[in-house]
XYZ file of C-alpha atoms in Angstrom:
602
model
C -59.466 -4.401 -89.749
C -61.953 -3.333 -87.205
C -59.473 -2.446 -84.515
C -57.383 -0.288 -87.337
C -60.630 1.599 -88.015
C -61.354 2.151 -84.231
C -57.708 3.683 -83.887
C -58.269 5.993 -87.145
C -61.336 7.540 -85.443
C -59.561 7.939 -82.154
C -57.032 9.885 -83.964
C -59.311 11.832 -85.820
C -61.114 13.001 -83.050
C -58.381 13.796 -81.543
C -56.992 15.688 -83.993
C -60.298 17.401 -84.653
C -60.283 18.536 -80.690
C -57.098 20.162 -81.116
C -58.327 22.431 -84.051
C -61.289 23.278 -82.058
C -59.127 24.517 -78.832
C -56.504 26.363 -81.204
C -58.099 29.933 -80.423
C -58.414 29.464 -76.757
C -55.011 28.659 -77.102
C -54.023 31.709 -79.101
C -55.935 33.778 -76.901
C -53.508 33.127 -74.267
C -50.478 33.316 -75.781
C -47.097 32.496 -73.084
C -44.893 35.677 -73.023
C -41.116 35.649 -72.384
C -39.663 34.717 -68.933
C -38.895 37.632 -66.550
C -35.845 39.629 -66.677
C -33.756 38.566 -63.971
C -31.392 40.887 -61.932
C -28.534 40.902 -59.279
C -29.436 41.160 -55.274
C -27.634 41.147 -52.591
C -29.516 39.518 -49.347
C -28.941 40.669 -45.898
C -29.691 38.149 -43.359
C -31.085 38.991 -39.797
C -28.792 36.555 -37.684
C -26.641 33.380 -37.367
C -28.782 32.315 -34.551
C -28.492 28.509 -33.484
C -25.085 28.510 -35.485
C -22.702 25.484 -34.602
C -19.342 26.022 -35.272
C -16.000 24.054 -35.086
C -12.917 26.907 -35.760
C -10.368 23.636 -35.531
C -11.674 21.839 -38.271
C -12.887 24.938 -40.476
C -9.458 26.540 -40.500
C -6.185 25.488 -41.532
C -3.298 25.484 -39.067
C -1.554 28.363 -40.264
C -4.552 29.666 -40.338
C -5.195 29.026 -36.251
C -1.527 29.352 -36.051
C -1.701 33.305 -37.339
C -4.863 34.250 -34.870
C -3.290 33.097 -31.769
C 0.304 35.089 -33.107
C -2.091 38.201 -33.614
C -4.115 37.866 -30.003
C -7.186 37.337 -31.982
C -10.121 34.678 -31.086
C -10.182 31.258 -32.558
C -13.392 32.545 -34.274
C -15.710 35.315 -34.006
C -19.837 35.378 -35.610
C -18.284 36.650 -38.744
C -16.938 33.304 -39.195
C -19.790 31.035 -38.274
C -21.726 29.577 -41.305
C -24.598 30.887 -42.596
C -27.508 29.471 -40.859
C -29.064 26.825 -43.030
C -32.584 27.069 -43.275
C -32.638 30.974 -44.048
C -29.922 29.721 -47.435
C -32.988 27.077 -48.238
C -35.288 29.644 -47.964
C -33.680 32.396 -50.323
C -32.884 29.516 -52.865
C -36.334 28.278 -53.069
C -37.263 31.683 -53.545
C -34.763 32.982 -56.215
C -33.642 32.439 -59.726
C -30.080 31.115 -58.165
C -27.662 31.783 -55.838
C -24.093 33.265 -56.532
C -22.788 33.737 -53.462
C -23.150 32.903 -49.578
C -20.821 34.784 -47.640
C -19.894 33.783 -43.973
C -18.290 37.363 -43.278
C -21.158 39.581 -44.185
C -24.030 36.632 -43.490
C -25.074 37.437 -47.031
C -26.305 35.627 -50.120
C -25.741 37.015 -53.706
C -28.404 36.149 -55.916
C -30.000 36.636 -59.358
C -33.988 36.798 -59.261
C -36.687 38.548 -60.728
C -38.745 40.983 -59.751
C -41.875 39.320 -58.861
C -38.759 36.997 -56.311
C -37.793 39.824 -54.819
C -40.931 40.878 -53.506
C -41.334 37.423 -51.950
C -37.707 37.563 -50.590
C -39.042 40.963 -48.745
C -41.678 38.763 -46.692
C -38.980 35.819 -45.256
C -38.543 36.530 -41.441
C -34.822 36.023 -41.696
C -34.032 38.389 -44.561
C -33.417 41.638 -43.137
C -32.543 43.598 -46.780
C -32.864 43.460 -50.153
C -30.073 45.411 -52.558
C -30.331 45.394 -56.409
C -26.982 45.471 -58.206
C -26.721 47.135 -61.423
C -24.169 45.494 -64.126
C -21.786 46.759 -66.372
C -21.666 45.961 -69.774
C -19.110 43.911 -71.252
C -15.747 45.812 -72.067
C -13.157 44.571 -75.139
C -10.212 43.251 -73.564
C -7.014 44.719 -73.711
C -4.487 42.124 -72.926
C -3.245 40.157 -75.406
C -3.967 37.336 -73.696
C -2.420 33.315 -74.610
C 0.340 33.838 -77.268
C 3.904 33.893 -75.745
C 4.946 37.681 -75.151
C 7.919 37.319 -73.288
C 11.815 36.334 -74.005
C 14.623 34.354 -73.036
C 16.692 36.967 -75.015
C 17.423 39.717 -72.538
C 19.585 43.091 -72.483
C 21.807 44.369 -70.330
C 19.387 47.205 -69.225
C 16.784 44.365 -68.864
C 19.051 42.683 -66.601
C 19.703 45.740 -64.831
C 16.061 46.564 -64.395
C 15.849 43.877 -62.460
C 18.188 44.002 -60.184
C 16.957 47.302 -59.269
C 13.533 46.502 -59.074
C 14.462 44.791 -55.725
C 17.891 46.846 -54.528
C 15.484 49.889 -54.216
C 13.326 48.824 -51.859
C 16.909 47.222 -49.712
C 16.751 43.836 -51.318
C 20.401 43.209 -50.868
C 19.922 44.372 -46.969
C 17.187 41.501 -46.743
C 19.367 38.796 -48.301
C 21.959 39.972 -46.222
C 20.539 39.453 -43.021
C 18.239 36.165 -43.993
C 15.107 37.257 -44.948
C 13.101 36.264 -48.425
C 9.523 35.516 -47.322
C 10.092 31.770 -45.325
C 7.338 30.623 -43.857
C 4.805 33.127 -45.179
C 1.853 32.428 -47.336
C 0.691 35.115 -49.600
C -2.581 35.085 -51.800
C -2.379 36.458 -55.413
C -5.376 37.541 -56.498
C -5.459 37.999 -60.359
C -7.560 37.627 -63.422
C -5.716 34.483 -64.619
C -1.772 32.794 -64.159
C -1.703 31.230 -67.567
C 2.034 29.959 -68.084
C 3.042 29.910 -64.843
C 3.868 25.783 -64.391
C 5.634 26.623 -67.467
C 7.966 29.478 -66.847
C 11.114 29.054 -65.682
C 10.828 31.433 -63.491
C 9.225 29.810 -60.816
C 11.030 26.516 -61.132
C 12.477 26.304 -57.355
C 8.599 27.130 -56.095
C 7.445 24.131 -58.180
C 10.751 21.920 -57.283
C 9.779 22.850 -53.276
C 5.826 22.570 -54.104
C 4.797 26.371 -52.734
C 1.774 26.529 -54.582
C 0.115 25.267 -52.279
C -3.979 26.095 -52.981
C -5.706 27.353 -56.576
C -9.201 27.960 -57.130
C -11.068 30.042 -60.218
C -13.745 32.116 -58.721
C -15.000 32.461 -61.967
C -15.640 29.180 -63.064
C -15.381 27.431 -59.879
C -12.626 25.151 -60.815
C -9.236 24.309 -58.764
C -7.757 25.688 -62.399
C -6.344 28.950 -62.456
C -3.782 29.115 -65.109
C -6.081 30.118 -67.388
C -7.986 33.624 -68.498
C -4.842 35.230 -68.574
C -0.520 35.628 -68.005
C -1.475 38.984 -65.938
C -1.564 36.947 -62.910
C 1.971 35.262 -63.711
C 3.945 38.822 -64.031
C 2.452 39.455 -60.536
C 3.587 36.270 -58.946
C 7.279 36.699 -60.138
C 7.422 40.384 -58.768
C 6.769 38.500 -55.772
C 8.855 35.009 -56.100
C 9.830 34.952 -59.751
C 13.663 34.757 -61.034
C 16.023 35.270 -63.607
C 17.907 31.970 -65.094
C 21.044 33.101 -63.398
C 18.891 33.554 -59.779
C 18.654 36.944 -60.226
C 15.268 37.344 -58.106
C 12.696 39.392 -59.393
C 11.027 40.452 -56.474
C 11.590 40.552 -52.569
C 10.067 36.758 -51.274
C 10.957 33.537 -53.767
C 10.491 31.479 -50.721
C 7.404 32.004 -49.704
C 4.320 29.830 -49.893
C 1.350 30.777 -52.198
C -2.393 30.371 -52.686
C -3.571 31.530 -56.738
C -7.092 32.587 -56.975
C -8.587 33.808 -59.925
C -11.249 36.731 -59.345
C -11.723 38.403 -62.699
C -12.634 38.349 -66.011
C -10.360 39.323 -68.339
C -12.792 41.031 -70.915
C -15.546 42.381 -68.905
C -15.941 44.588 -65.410
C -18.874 43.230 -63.443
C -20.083 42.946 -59.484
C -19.571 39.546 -59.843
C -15.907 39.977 -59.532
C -16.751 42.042 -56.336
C -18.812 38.578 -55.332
C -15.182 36.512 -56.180
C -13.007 39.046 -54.657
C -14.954 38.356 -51.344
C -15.029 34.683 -51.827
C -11.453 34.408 -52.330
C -10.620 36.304 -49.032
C -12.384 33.726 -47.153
C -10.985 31.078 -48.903
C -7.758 33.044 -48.229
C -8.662 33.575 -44.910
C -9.357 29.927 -43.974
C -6.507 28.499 -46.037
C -3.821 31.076 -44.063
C -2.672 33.594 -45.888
C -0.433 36.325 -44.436
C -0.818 38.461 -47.524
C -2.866 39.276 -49.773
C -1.515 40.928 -53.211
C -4.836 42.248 -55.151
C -3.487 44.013 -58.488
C -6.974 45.147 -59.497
C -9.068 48.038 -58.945
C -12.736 48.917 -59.804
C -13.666 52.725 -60.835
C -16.238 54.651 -63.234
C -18.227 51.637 -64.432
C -19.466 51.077 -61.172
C -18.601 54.254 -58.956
C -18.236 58.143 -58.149
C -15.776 59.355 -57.230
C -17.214 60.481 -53.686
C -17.963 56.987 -53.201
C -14.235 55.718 -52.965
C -14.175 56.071 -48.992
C -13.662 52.624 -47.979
C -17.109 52.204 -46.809
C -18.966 51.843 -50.418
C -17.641 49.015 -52.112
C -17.741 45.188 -51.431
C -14.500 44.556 -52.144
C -13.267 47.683 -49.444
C -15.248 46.228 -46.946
C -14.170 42.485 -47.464
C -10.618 44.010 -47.053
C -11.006 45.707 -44.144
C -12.523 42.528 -42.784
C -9.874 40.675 -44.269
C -7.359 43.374 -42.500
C -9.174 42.276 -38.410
C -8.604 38.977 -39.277
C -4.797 39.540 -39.260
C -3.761 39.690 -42.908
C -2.339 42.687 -44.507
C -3.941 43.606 -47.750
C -1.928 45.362 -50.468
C -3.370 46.566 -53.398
C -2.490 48.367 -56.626
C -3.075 52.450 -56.524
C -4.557 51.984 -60.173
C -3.281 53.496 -63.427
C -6.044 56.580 -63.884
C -3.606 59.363 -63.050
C -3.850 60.911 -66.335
C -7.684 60.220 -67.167
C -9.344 63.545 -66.743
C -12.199 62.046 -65.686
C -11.050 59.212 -63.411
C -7.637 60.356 -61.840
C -8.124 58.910 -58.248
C -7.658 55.632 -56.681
C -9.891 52.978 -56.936
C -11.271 50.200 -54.722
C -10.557 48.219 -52.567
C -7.143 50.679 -52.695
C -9.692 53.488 -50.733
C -9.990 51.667 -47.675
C -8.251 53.148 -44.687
C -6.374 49.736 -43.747
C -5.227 48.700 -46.905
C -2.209 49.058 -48.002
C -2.100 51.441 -51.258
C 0.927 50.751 -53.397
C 1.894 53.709 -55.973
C 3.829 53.868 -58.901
C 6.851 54.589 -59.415
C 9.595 56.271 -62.171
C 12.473 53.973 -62.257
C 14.353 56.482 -64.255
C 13.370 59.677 -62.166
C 12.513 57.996 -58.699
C 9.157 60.458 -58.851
C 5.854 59.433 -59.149
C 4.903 57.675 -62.750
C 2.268 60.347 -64.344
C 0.170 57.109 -64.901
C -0.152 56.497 -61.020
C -3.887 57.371 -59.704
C -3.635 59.748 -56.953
C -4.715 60.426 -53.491
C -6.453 61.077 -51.321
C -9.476 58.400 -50.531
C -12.983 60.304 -50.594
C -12.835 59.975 -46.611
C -9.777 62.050 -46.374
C -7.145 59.227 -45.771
C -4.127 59.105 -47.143
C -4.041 57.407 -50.738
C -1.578 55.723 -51.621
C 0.560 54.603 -48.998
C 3.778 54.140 -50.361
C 5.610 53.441 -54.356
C 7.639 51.315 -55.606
C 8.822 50.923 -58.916
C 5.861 51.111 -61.801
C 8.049 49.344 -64.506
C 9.409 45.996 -64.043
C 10.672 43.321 -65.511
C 8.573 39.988 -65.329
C 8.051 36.594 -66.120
C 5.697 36.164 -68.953
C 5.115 32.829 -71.283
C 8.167 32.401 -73.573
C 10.210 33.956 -70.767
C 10.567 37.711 -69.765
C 8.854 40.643 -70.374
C 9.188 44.253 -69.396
C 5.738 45.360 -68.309
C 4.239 48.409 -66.790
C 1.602 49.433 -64.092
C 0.833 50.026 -60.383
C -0.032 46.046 -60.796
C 3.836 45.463 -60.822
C 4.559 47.848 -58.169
C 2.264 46.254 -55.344
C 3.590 42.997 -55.740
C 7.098 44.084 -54.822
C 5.791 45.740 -51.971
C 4.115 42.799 -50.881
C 7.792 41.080 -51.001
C 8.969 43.919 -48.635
C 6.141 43.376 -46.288
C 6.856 39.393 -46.332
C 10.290 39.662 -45.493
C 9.387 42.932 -42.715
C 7.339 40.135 -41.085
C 9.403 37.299 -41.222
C 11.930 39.438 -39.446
C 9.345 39.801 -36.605
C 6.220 37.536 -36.571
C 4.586 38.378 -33.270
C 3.758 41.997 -35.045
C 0.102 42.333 -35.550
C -1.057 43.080 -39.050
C -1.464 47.054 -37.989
C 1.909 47.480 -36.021
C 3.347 46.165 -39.425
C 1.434 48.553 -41.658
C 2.454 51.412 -39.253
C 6.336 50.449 -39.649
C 6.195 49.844 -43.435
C 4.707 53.534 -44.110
C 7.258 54.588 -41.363
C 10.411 53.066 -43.435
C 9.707 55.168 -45.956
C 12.244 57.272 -47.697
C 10.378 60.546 -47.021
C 8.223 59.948 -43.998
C 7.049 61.591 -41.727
C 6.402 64.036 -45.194
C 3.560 62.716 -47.533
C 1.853 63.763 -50.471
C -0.827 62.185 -52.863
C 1.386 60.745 -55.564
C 4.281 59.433 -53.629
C 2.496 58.880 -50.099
C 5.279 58.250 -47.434
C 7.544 57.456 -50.392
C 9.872 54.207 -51.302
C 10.293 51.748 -48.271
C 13.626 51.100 -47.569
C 14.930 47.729 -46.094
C 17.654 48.898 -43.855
C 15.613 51.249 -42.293
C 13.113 49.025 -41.070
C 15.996 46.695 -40.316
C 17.589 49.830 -38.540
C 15.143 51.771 -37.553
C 17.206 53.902 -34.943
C 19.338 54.431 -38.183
C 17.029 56.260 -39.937
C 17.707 60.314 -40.642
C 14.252 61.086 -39.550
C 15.502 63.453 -37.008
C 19.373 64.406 -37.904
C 20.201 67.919 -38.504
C 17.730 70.287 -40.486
C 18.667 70.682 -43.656
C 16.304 74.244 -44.731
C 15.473 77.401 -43.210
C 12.477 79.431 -43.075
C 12.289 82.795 -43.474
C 9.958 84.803 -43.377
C 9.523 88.214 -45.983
C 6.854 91.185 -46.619
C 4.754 89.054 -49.061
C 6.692 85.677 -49.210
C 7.670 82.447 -47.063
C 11.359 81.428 -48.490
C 13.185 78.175 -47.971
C 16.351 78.241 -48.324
C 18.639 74.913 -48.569
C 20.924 74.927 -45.447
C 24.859 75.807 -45.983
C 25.894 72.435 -44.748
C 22.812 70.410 -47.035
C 24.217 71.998 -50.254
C 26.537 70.012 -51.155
C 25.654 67.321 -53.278
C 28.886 65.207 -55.244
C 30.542 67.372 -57.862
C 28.958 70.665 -56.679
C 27.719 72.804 -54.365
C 24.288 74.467 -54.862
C 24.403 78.279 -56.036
C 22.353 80.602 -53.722
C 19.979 81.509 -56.935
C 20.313 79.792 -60.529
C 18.384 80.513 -64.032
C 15.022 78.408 -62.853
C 13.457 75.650 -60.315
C 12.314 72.986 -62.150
C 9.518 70.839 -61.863
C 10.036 67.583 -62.415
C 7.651 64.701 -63.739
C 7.091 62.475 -66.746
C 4.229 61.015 -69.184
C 3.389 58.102 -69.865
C -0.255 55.959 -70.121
C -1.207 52.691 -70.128
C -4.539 50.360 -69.742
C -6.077 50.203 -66.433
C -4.902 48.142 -62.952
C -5.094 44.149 -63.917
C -4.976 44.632 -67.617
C -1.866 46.289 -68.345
C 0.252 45.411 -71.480
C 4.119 45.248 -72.385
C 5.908 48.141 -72.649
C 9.252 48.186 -74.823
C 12.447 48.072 -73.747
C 14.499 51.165 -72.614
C 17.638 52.063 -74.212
C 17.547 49.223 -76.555
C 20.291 48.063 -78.393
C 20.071 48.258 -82.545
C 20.396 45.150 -84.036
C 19.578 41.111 -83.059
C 20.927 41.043 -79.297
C 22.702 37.403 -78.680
C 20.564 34.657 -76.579
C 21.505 34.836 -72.616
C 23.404 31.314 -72.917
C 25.561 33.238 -75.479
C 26.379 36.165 -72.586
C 28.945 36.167 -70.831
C 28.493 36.262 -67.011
C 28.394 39.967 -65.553
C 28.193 40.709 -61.488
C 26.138 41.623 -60.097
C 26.920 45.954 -59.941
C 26.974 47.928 -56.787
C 23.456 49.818 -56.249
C 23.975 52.176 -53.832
C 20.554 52.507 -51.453
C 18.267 55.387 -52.851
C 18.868 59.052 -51.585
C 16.918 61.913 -53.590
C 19.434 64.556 -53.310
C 18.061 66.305 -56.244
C 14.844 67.098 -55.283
C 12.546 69.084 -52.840
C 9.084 67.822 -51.607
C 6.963 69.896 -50.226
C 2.968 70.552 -49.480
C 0.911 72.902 -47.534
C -1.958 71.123 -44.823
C -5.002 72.669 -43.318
C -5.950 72.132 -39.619
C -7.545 68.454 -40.316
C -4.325 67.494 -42.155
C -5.615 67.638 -45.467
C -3.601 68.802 -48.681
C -4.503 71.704 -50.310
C -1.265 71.489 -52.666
C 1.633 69.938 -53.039
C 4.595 69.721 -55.976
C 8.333 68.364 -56.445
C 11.168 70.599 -56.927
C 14.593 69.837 -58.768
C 17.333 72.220 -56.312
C 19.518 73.563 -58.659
C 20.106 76.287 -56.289
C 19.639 77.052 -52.466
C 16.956 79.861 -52.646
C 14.630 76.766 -53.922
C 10.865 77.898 -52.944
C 9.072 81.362 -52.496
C 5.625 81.233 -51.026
C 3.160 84.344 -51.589
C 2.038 84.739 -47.675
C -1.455 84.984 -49.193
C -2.219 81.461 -50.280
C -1.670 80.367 -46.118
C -4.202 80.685 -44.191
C -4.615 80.064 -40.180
C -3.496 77.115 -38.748
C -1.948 75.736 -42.225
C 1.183 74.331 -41.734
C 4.107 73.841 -44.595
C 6.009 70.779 -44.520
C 9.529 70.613 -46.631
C 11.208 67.145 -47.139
C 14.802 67.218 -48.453
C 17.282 64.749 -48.517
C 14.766 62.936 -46.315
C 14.500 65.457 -43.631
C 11.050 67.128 -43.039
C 10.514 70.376 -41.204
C 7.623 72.339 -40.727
C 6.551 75.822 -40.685
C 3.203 76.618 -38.918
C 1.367 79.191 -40.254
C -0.375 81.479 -36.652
C-alpha cells in the first residue's frame, strides 16, 4: 500500500510540473517546416576522379565510340566526385538528380540550405528552379482505344506511312534497322507486351533495357499507351506484316521520362537521366516525342542553349547518337506557334508534320526557325499515322508520330553505312530531302526519300531548270519553264483564273499527349473483322513527286527568312514579286518539281 501511494505522488507531481511549464511552452509555439524548392548545383571539378570506361559502358556502347573516332571516355563521363555528393546531401532536403555529364546535382532544399550550399568549396553555383503547376491530362489513358477491325483506307494509311519516306527501296535493298539500338523516350508504353504488334520483337527479345525515370522502377508500361504508338511507328506491324514504320528489327531501350498529367523540370531532370542511361546502355538513336514550351519558357529562349533537355541533347549528339525529336503541335496557338525544346537545338534532328492527304505541312505543325536563327524543323514526315494502341490499332495524330518514322529512316540510312559519324548522317538525311537544297520553316528540307540517299548521284538536285526569272518595271516574275509544264493529263496554261494557296486546319493536344483522331473516308455501316477480309496486295505507291506545287521564300544576307508560302501551278505565269519588298543582297529561292534556283537580288 505504501509503495502504491509513493507512485500516486510521483505522478502527481509530475503531472502538476507539466501544468506549471504549459505557458513557457505556449510561448514558444513550433511553426511549420520551411518551404522547400528546386536547385540545381554546379560543381567546381571531378578532381581525383577514377574511372573504368570498360566496365561503365556497354559494348555497343564502346563498340559505337571507336566506329565514331571518339575517346573511350572523356571528364563528362567520369563520376561525380564523391565527397562533394556527401556534402550537398548532408546539406539539402534530398537529392533528385546527380548527373555525370553536367557534374551536377538536382536537389530540393530550403532556403536557409541553400545559403549553406553557397559556402561548400566544391559547389561552384546555385540555380533555383521554378515549377509548374499541375495540368489535367488529356490522354485518355488505360482503357483499350484501338481495333483489330480495320478499313481499307486504314490499311492503306499504313502502307504509305512508310512508302513515302522509300520504305519499299529499303526492303528492297536489305535494310530495316539490324543491329541498331534506338531509345524511346515517352511518358509511358502501357500495352505494349500485349499488342500484337510487336510480337516478332518480343519472339527475338529486342527490348532489351526499361527503366521509369519517374518512379525509378525497371517498369515502364505504365503511365500511359502514348509511348506504344511511338514504338510501332518505329518497329510495330500489321497482322498481315504490313510494317508500320521503317526499322521492326531493331533493338530497343524504353524509358519513361514524363508524367502524363503534369509539366514539371523534373521531367527535364529524367530526360537527362535517361540519355545517360541511353548513352551507357548504347543507343544509336534516340526518338524523344515530347517538347516543353510556355509553362516553362519564352519564346526567345528556344535557342538550344536555355533548356536542360537542349543541352543534354547536344551532349547526347558528341557522344555519337543522333537525337530526333518531335517539332511540337503549337502551329496554330497564337501564342505559342514555334518549336519547342529540346527540338531548338542546332544538332538535333527536328521532325515536322506532315499532310498525308496534301503532302504540305499539317497547320498543327510548330514552325521554325529556333530563337538562334537555325533552321527549325529539319525535315516532315507524315503527321497522321496509323498505330498500335491496346485492343489493336488506332489512327492517331501529331508531330509525335511523325519523328518516329523518321527515326526508322535514319536507322536503316545507318545500317546502310555504319562508319558515318552521327553529323555526316544528319547532313545526308536533310540532304535526301525531297526539296533540298530549298527550305522553309514548315516543311524544312522537306520529306526524305530512301532512294535518294540510296542513290544519291540519282537525285534531280541539279538536272535542268525548270523556271525563269524575269525581271519587269515593278515586278520579279517566274515563269514555269516550257519543257516543266507538263504534268500527266495537261499542260499548264501561260495564265489561269487564280494561284492558289494551299494548306489545311486541323488542331490537336500538344507533343506527347496527343489523342485519336477518326478515321478518313470511313465506310457507313459495321465494317467486317480483318480475319473476315479477304487478302488485298499490297498496291503500287509510286515515290512522292510534288508536281503541283511551287515553294518558294525570300533570304536576307545571314540566310534568314523573311517570308515564305506554297503555291498550287495551275498555270505557268505562277509568281509576281513587287521589286519593292527585296532589298540588297536578298536572294529568292524557287523549288519546283524539286529543282531550286535562285535569283539574287544586287
Amino acid at each position: 500500500m505504501t509503495s502504491a501511494v509513493r507512485w500516486s505522488g510521483v505522478r502527481w507531481a509530475t503531472l502538476i510540473g507539466l501544468l506549471l511549464a504549459a505557458p513557457a511552452l505556449q510561448a514558444a509555439p513550433v511553426g511549420p517546416p520551411a518551404p522547400v524548392a528546386r536547385y540545381w548545383v554546379q560543381l567546381r571539378n571531378k578532381k581525383g576522379v577514377r574511372f573504368d570506361a570498360a566496365t561503365y559502358f556497354t559494348l555497343p556502347a564502346q563498340a559505337r565510340r571507336v566506329r565514331q573516332h571518339l575517346p573511350a571516355a572523356d571528364s563528362t563521363d567520369f563520376p561525380v566526385r564523391p565527397d562533394l555528393l556527401r556534402q550537398v546531401q548532408a546539406t539539402v532536403d534530398s537529392v533528385t538528380l546527380v548527373s555525370r555529364w553536367f557534374n551536377a546535382v538536382a536537389c530540393r532544399a530550403t532556403e536557409a540550405q541553400v545559403a549553406r550550399l553557397h559556402q561548400l568549396p566544391g559547389v561552384a553555383s546555385v540555380e533555383r528552379w521554378e515549377e509548374s503547376p499541375m495540368l489535367p491530362a488529356s490522354h485518355s489513358g488505360t482503357t483499350d482505344r484501338g481495333t483489330m477491325t480495320l478499313t481499307p483506307d486504314d490499311r492503306q494509311l499504313a502502307r504509305r506511312q512508310t512508302a513515302s519516306l522509300g520504305g519499299p527501296a529499303f526492303r528492297q535493298a536489305g535494310f530495316d534497322g539490324k543491329g541498331l539500338r534506338i531509345a524511346i523516350f515517352d511518358v509511358g508504353f502501357v500495352g505494349t507486351m500485349r499488342s500484337p504488334a510487336f510480337q516478332q520483337v518480343q519472339n527475338d527479345q529486342r527490348i532489351v533495357a526499361t527503366y521509369d525515370f519517374v518512379r525509378r522502377s525497371p517498369n515502364v508500361f505504365v503511365g500511359g499507351t502514348h509511348g506504344t504508338e511511338v514504338l510501332s511507328c518505329v518497329a510495330g506491324r500489321l497482322p498481315d506484316g504490313t510494317p508500320l514504320g521503317l526499322a521492326p528489327q531493331a533493338e530497343f531501350l524504353l524509358a519513361r521520362t514524363e508524367r502524363l498529367n503534369r509539366e514539371i523540370y523534373a521531367e527535364e531532370e529524367a530526360w537527362l537521366a535517361a540519355a545517360e542511361w541511353a548513352d551507357r546502355n548504347g543507343a544509336d538513336i534516340i526518338n524523344s516525342s515530347l517538347g516543353y514550351t510556355d509553362r516553362r519558357y519564352f519564346p526567345e529562349q528556344m535557342n538550344g542553349r536555355t533548356s536542360l533537355v537542349a543541352r543534354a541533347a547536344a551532349l547526347a549528339v558528341r557522344k555519337g547518337i543522333l537525337v530526333v525529336n518531335a517539332a511540337g503541335n503549337d502551329g496554330e496557338d497564337p501564342d505559342w506557334h514555334t518549336i519547342g525544346t529540346p527540338a531548338d537545338a542546332d544538332s538535333v534532328l527536328t521532325v515536322g508534320g506532315l499532310d498525308p492527304d496534301t503532302y504540305l505541312h499539317i497547320d498543327f505543325s510548330s514552325y521554325g526557325p529556333s530563337a538562334a536563327g537555325r533552321l527549325k524543323p529539319n525535315v516532315v514526315a507524315f503527321a497522321t499515322v496509323l498505330a498500335a494502341a491496346p485492343g489493336g490499332y488506332a489512327r492517331v495524330q501529331g508531330t509525335s508520330f511523325s519523328s518516329p518514322l523518321m527515326v526508322g529512316f535514319a536507322a536503316c540510312a545507318w545500317q546502310q553505312n555504319r562508319q558515318l559519324t552521327v553529323m555526316q548522317l544528319f547532313e545526308k538525311l536533310q540532304a535526301c530531302a525531297d526539296l533540298y537544297p530549298y527550305f522553309d520553316y514548315a516543311h524544312g528540307y522537306g520529306l526524305p526519300r530512301a532512294a535518294a540517299f540510296l542513290r544519291p548521284s540519282a537525285a534531280p538536285h541539279h538536272s535542268q531548270p525548270t523556271v525563269d526569272f524575269i525581271r519587269q518595271d515593278t515586278m520579279l516574275a517566274v515563269l514555269i519553264r516550257p519543257e516543266a509544264a507538263i504534268i500527266p493529263a495537261q499542260v499548264l496554261p501561260m495564265y489561269s483564273d487564280s494561284v492558289t494557296l494551299v494548306g489545311s486546319g486541323q488542331k490537336v493536344p500538344a507533343v506527347g499527349r496527343e489523342e485519336l483522331v477518326p478515321p478518313l473516308n470511313k465506310p457507313p455501316g459495321k465494317q467486317p473483322a480483318q480475319s473476315q477480309l479477304p487478302p488485298e496486295p499490297e498496291p503500287e505507291l509510286v515515290p512522292l513527286v510534288r508536281p503541283g506545287y511551287l515553294y518558294w521564300h525570300i533570304a536576307d544576307r545571314q540566310g534568314v527568312l523573311r517570308s515564305y508560302e506554297v503555291r498550287e501551278v495551275t498555270q505557268r505565269a505562277v509568281l509576281r514579286i513587287p521589286l519593292r519588298l527585296l532589298q540588297p543582297g536578298d536572294t529568292v529561292r524557287v523549288c519546283y518539281r524539286s529543282i531550286t534556283q535562285s535569283y539574287s537580288v544586287q
